[in-house]
PDB file of C-alpha atoms in Angstrom:
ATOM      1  CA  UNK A   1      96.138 -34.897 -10.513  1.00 36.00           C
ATOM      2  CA  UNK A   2      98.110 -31.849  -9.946  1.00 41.00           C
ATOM      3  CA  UNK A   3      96.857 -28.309 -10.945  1.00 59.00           C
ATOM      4  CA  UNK A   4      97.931 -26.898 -14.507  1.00 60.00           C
ATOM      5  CA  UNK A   5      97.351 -29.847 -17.657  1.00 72.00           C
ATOM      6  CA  UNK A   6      99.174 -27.842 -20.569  1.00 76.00           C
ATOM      7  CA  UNK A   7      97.514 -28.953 -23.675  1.00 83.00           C
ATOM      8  CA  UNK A   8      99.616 -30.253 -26.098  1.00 89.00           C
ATOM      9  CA  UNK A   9     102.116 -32.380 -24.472  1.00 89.00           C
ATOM     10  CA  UNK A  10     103.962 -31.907 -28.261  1.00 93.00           C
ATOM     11  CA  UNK A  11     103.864 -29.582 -30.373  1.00 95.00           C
ATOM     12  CA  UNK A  12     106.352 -29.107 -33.285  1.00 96.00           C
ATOM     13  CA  UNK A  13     106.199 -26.113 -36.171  1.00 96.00           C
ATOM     14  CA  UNK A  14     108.200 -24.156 -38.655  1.00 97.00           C
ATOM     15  CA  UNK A  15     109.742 -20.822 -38.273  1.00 97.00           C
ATOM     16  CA  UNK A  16     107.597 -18.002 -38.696  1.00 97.00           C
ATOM     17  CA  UNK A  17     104.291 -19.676 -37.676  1.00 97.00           C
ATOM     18  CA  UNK A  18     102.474 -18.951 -34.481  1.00 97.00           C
ATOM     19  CA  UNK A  19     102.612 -21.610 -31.321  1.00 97.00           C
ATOM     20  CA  UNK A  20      99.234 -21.941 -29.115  1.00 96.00           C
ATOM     21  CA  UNK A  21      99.632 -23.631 -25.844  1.00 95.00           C
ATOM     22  CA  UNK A  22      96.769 -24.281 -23.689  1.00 95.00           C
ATOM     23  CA  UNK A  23      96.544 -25.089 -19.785  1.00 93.00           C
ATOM     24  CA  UNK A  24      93.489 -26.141 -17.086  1.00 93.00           C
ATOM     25  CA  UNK A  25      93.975 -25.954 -13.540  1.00 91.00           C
ATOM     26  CA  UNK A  26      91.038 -27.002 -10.828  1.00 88.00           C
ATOM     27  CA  UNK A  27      91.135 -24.652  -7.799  1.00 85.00           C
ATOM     28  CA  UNK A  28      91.227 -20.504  -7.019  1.00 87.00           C
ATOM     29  CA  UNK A  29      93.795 -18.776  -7.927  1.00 88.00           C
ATOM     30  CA  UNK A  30      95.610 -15.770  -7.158  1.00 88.00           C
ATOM     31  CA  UNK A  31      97.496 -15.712 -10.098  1.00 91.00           C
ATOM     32  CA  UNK A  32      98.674 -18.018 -13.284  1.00 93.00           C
ATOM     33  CA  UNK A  33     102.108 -17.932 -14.287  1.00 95.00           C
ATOM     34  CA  UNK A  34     104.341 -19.313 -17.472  1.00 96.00           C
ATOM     35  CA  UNK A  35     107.926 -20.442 -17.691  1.00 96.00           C
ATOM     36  CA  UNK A  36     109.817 -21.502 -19.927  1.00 96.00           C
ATOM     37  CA  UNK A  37     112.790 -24.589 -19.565  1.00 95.00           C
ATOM     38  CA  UNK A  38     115.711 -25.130 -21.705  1.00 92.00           C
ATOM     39  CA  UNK A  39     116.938 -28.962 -22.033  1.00 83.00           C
ATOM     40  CA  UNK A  40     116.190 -29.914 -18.322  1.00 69.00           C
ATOM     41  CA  UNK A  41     117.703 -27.217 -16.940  1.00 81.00           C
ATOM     42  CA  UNK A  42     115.815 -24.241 -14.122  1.00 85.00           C
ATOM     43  CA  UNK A  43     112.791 -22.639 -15.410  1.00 92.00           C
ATOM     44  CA  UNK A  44     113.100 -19.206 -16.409  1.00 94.00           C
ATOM     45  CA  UNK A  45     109.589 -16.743 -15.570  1.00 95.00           C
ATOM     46  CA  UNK A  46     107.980 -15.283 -18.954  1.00 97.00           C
ATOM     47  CA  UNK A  47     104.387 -13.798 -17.751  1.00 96.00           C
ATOM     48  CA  UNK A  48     101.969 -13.242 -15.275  1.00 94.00           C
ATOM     49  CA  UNK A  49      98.466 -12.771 -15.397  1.00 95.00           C
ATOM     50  CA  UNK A  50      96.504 -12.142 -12.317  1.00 93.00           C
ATOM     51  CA  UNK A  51      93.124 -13.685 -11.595  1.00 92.00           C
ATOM     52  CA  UNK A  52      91.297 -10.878 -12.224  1.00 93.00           C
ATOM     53  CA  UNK A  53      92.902 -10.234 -15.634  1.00 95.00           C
ATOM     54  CA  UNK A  54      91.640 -11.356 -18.672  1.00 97.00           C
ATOM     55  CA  UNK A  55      94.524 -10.606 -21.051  1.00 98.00           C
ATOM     56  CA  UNK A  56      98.613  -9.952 -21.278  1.00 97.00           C
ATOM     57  CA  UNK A  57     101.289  -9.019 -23.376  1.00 96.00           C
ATOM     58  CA  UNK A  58     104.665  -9.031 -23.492  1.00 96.00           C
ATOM     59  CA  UNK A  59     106.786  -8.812 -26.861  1.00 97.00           C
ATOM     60  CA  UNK A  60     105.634 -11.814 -28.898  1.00 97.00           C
ATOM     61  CA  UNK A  61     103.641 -13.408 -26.020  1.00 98.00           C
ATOM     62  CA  UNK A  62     100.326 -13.170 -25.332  1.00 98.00           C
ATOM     63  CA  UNK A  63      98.439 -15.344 -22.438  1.00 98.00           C
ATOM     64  CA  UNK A  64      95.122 -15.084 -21.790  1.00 98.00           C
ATOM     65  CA  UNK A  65      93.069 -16.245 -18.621  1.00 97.00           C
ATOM     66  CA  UNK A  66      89.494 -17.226 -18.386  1.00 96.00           C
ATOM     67  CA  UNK A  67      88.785 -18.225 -14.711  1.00 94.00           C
ATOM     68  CA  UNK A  68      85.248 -18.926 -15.542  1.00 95.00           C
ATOM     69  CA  UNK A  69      86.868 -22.280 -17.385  1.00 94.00           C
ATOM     70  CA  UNK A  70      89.785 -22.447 -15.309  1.00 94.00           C
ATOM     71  CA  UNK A  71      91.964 -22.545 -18.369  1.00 95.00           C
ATOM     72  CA  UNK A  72      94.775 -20.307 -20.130  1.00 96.00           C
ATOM     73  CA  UNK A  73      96.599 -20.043 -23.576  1.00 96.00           C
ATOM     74  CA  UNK A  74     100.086 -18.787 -24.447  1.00 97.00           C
ATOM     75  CA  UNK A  75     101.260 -17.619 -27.928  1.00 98.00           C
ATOM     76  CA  UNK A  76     104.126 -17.043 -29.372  1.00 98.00           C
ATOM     77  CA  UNK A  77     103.988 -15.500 -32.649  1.00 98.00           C
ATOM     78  CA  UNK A  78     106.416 -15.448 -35.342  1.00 98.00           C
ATOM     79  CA  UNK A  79     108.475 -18.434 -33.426  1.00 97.00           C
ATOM     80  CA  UNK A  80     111.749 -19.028 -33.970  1.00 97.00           C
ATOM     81  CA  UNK A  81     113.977 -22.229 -33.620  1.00 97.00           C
ATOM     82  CA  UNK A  82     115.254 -20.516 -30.202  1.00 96.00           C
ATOM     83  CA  UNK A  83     111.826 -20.690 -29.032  1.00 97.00           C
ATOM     84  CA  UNK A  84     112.459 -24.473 -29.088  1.00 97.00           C
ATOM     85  CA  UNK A  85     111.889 -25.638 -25.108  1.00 96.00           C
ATOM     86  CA  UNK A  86     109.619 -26.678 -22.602  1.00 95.00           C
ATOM     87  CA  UNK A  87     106.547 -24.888 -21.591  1.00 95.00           C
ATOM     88  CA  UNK A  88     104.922 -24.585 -18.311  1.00 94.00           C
ATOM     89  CA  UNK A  89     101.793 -22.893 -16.266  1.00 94.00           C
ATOM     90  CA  UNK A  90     101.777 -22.684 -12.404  1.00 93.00           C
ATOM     91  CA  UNK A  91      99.171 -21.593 -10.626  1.00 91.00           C
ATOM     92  CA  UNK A  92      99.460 -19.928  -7.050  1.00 87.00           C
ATOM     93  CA  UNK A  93      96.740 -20.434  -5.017  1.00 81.00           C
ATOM     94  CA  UNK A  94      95.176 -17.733  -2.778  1.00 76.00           C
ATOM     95  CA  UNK A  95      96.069 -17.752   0.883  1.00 71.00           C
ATOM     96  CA  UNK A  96      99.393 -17.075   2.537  1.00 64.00           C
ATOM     97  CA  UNK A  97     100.931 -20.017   1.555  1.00 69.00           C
ATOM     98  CA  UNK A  98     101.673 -18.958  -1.909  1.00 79.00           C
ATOM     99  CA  UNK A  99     101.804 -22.863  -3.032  1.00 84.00           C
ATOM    100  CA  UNK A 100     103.109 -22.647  -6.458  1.00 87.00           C
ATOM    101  CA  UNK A 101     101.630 -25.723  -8.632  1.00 88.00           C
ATOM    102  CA  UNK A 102     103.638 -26.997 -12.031  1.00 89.00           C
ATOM    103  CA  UNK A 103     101.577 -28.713 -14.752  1.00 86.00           C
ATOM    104  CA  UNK A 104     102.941 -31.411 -17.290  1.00 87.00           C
ATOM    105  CA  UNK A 105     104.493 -28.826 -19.565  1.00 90.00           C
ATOM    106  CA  UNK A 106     104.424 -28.614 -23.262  1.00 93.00           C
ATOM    107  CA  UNK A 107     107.529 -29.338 -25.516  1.00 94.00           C
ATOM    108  CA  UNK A 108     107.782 -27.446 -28.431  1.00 96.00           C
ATOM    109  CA  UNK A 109     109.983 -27.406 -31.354  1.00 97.00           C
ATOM    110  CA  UNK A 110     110.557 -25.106 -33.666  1.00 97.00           C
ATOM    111  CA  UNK A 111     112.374 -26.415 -36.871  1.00 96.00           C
ATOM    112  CA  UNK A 112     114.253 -24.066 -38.871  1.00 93.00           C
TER     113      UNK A 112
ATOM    114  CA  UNK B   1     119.793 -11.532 -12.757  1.00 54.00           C
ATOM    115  CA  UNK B   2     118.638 -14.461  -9.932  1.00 56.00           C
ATOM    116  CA  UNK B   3     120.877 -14.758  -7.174  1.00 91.00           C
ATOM    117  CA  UNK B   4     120.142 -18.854  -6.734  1.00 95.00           C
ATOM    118  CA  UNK B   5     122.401 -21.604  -6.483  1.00 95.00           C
ATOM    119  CA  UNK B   6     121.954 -25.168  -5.812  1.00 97.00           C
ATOM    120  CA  UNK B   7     124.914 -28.051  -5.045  1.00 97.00           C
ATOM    121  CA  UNK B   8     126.303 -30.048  -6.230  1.00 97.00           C
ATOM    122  CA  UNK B   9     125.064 -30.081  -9.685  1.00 95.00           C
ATOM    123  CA  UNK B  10     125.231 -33.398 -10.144  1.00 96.00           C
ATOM    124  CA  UNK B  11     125.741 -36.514  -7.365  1.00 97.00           C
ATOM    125  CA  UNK B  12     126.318 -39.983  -8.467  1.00 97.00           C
ATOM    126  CA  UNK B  13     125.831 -41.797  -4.782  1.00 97.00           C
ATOM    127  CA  UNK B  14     125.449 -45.391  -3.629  1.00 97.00           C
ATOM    128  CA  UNK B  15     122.505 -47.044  -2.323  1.00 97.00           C
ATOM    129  CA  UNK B  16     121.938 -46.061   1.476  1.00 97.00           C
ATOM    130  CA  UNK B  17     123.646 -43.274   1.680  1.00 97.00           C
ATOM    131  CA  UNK B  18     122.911 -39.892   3.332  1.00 97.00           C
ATOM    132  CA  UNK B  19     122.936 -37.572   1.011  1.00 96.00           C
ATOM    133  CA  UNK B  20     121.934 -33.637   1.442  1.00 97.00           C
ATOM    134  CA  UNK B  21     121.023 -31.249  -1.400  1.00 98.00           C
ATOM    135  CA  UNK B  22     121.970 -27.426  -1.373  1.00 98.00           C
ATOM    136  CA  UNK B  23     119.753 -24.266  -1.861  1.00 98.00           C
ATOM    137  CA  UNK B  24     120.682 -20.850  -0.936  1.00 98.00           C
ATOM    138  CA  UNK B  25     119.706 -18.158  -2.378  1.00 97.00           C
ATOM    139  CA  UNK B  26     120.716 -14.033  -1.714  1.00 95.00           C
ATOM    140  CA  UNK B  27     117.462 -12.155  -2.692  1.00 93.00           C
ATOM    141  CA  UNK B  28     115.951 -12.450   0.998  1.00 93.00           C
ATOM    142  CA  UNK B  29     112.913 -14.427  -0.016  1.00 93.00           C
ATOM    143  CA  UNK B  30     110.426 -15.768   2.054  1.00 92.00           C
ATOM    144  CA  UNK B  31     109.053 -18.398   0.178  1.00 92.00           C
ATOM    145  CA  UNK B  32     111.604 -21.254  -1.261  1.00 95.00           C
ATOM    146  CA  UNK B  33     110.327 -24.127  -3.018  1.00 95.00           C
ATOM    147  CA  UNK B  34     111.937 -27.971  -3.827  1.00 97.00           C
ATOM    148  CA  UNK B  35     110.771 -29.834  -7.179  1.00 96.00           C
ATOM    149  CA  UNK B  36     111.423 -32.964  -8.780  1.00 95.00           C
ATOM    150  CA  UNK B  37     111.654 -33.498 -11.938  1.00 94.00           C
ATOM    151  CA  UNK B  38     111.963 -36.545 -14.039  1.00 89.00           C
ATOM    152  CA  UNK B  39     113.461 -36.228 -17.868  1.00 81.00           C
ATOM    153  CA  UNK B  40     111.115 -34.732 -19.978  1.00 77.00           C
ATOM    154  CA  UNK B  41     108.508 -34.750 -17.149  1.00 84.00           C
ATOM    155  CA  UNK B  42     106.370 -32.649 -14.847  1.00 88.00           C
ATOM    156  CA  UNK B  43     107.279 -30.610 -11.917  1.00 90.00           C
ATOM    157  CA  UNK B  44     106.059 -32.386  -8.542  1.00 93.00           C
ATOM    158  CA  UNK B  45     106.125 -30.015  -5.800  1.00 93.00           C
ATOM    159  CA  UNK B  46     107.638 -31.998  -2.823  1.00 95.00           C
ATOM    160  CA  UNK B  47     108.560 -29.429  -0.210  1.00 96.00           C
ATOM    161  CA  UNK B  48     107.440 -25.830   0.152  1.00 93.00           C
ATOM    162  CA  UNK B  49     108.773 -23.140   2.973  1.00 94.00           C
ATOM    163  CA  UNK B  50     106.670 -19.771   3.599  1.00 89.00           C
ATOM    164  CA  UNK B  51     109.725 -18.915   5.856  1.00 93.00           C
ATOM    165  CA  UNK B  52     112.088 -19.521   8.823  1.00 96.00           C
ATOM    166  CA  UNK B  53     110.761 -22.145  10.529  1.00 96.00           C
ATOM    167  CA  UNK B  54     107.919 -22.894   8.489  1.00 94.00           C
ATOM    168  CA  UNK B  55     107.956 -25.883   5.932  1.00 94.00           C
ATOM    169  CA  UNK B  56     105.200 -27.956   4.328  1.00 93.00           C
ATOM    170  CA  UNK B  57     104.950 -30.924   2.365  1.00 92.00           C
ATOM    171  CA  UNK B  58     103.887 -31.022  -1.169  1.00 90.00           C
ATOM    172  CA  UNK B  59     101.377 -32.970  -3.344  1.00 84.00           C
ATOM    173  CA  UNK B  60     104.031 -35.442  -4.227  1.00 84.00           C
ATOM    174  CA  UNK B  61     104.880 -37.294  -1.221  1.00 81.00           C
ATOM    175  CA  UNK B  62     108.599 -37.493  -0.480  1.00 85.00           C
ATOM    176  CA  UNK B  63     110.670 -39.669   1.934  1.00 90.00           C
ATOM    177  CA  UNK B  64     113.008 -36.549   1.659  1.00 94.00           C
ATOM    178  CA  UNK B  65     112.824 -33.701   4.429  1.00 95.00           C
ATOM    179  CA  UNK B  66     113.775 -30.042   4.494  1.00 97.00           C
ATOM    180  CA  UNK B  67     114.565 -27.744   6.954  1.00 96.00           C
ATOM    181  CA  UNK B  68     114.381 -23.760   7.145  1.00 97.00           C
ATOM    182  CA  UNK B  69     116.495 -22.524   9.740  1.00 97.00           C
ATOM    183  CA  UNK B  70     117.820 -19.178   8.283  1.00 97.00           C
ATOM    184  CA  UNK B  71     115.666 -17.427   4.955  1.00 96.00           C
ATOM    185  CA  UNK B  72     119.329 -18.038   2.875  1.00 97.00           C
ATOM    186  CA  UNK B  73     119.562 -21.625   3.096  1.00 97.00           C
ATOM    187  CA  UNK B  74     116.788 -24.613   2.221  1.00 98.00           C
ATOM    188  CA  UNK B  75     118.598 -27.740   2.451  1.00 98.00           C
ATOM    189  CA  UNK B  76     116.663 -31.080   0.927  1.00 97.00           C
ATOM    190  CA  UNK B  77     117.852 -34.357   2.857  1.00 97.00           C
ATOM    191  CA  UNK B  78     118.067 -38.045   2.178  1.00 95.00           C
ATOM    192  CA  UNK B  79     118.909 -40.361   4.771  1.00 95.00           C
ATOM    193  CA  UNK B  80     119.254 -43.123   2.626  1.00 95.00           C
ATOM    194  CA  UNK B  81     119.118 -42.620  -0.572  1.00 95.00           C
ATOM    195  CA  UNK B  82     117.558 -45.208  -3.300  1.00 96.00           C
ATOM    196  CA  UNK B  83     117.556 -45.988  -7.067  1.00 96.00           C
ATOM    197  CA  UNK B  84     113.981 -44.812  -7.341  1.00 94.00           C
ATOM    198  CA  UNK B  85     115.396 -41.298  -5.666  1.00 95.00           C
ATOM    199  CA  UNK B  86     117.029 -40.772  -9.004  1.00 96.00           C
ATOM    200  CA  UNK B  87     115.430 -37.552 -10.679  1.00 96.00           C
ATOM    201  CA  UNK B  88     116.574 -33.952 -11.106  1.00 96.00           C
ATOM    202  CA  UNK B  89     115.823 -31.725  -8.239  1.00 97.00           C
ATOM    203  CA  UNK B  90     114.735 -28.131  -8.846  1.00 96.00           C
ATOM    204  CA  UNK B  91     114.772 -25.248  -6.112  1.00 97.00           C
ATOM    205  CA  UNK B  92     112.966 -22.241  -6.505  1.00 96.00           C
ATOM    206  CA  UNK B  93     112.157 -19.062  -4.660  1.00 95.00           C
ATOM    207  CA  UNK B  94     109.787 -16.325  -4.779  1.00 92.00           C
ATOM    208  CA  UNK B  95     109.395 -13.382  -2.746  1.00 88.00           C
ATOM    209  CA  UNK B  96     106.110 -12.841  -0.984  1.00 81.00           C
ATOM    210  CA  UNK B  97     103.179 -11.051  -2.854  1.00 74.00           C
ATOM    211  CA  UNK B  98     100.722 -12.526  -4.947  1.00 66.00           C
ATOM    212  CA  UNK B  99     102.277 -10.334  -8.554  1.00 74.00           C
ATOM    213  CA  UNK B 100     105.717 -12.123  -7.773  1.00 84.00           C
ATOM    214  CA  UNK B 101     107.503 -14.574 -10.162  1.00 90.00           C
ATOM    215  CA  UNK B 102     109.574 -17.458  -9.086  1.00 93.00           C
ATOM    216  CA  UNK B 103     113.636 -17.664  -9.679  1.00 94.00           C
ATOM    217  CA  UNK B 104     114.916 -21.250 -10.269  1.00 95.00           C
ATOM    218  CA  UNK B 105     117.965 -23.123  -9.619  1.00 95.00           C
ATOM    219  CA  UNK B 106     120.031 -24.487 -12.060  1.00 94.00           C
ATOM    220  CA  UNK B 107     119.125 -27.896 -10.782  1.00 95.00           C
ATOM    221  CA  UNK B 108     120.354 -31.305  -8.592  1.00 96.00           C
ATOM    222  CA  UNK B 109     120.700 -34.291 -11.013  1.00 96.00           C
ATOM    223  CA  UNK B 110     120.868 -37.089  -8.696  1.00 97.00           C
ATOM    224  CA  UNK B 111     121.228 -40.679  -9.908  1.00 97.00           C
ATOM    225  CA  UNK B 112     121.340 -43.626  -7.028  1.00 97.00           C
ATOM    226  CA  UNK B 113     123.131 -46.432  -7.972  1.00 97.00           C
TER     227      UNK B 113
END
């Protein structure tokens, strides 16, 4: 199968808690990427980490790579019922190409 | 903001037709990208471009083809379209560099009937 499983397919929480969202991919990567997709509609970038970073942040995300496992988290804290969308990793591989890879995505909801 | 736009939006078209999908985006990117996506469903990568001239297949084989003649324009073509063509198509583009993030279109919905 394709490159970048997310791990849960579902998730559903309250306001306030934290979301953890987990990814595998199987081949060398330059980089690993998330987006985020509102009700079917185009994805929208939120991070990059590069291969040879371990750890990111950006406001109330945090992703965090560990090539050794081929596998990569993203949290949001403090979620809120906006956060409520579709979650996915992408993987570009190295080479010139620049293939970029979607996983299944993870669907969380965030009930007020 | 992404300077991306794909038509139409949405195209209700009979069996057998020829039908051609829009992407053209302003940014000057190299690298343009065509997705299809199924409700509530994974992103299969069907057509990639690395630019003019240059266009791959993805790991979802496709009985749709692309072409790349000028870096604005990546046009997605049926030649006769059927009911299991029926998805949501996504375009994307990215400019080249590893550290780059991809802009998305706001998406084909095509149903076939």
């Amino acid at each position: 199968s394709q490159q970048g499983e997310e791990d849960p397919q579902a998730l559903s929480i309250q306001e306030g808690e934290n979301a953890t969202m987990n990814c595998s991919y199987k081949t060398s990567i330059n980089n690993l990427q998330w987006y985020r997709q509102n009700s079917g509609r185009g994805l929208v970038h939120l991070i990059l980490i590069r291969s040879n970073e371990r750890e990111k942040h950006s406001g109330r995300l945090r992703v965090t790579l560990d090539t050794s496992k081929k596998s990569s988290s993203l949290l949001i804290t403090a979620s809120r019922a906006a956060d409520t969308a579709s979650y996915f990793c992408a993987t570009v591989n190295q080479g010139g190409s620049e293939k970029l890879v979607f996983g299944k995505g993870t669907k969380l909801t965030v009930n007020p | 903001e992404a300077d991306i736009y794909q038509t139409p939006r949405y195209l209700v078209i009979g069996t057998g037709k020829k039908i051609t999908l829009e992407c053209s985006q302003t940014m000057g990117h190299d690298k343009m990208y065509w997705y299809q996506q199924d409700p509530g469903m994974e992103l299969h990568l069907i057509h990639y471009s690395y630019g003019v001239n240059s266009t791959e297949k993805g790991d979802l084989s496709s009985e749709s083809t692309v072409s790349r003649i000028r870096t604005e324009h990546f046009p997605l073509t049926l030649e006769s379209a059927r009911p299991s063509h029926t998805s949501q198509y996504l375009c994307a583009t990215k400019k080249q560099g590893g550290k780059t993030e991809a802009f998305f279109g706001q998406g084909t919905r095509l149903t076939v009937v």
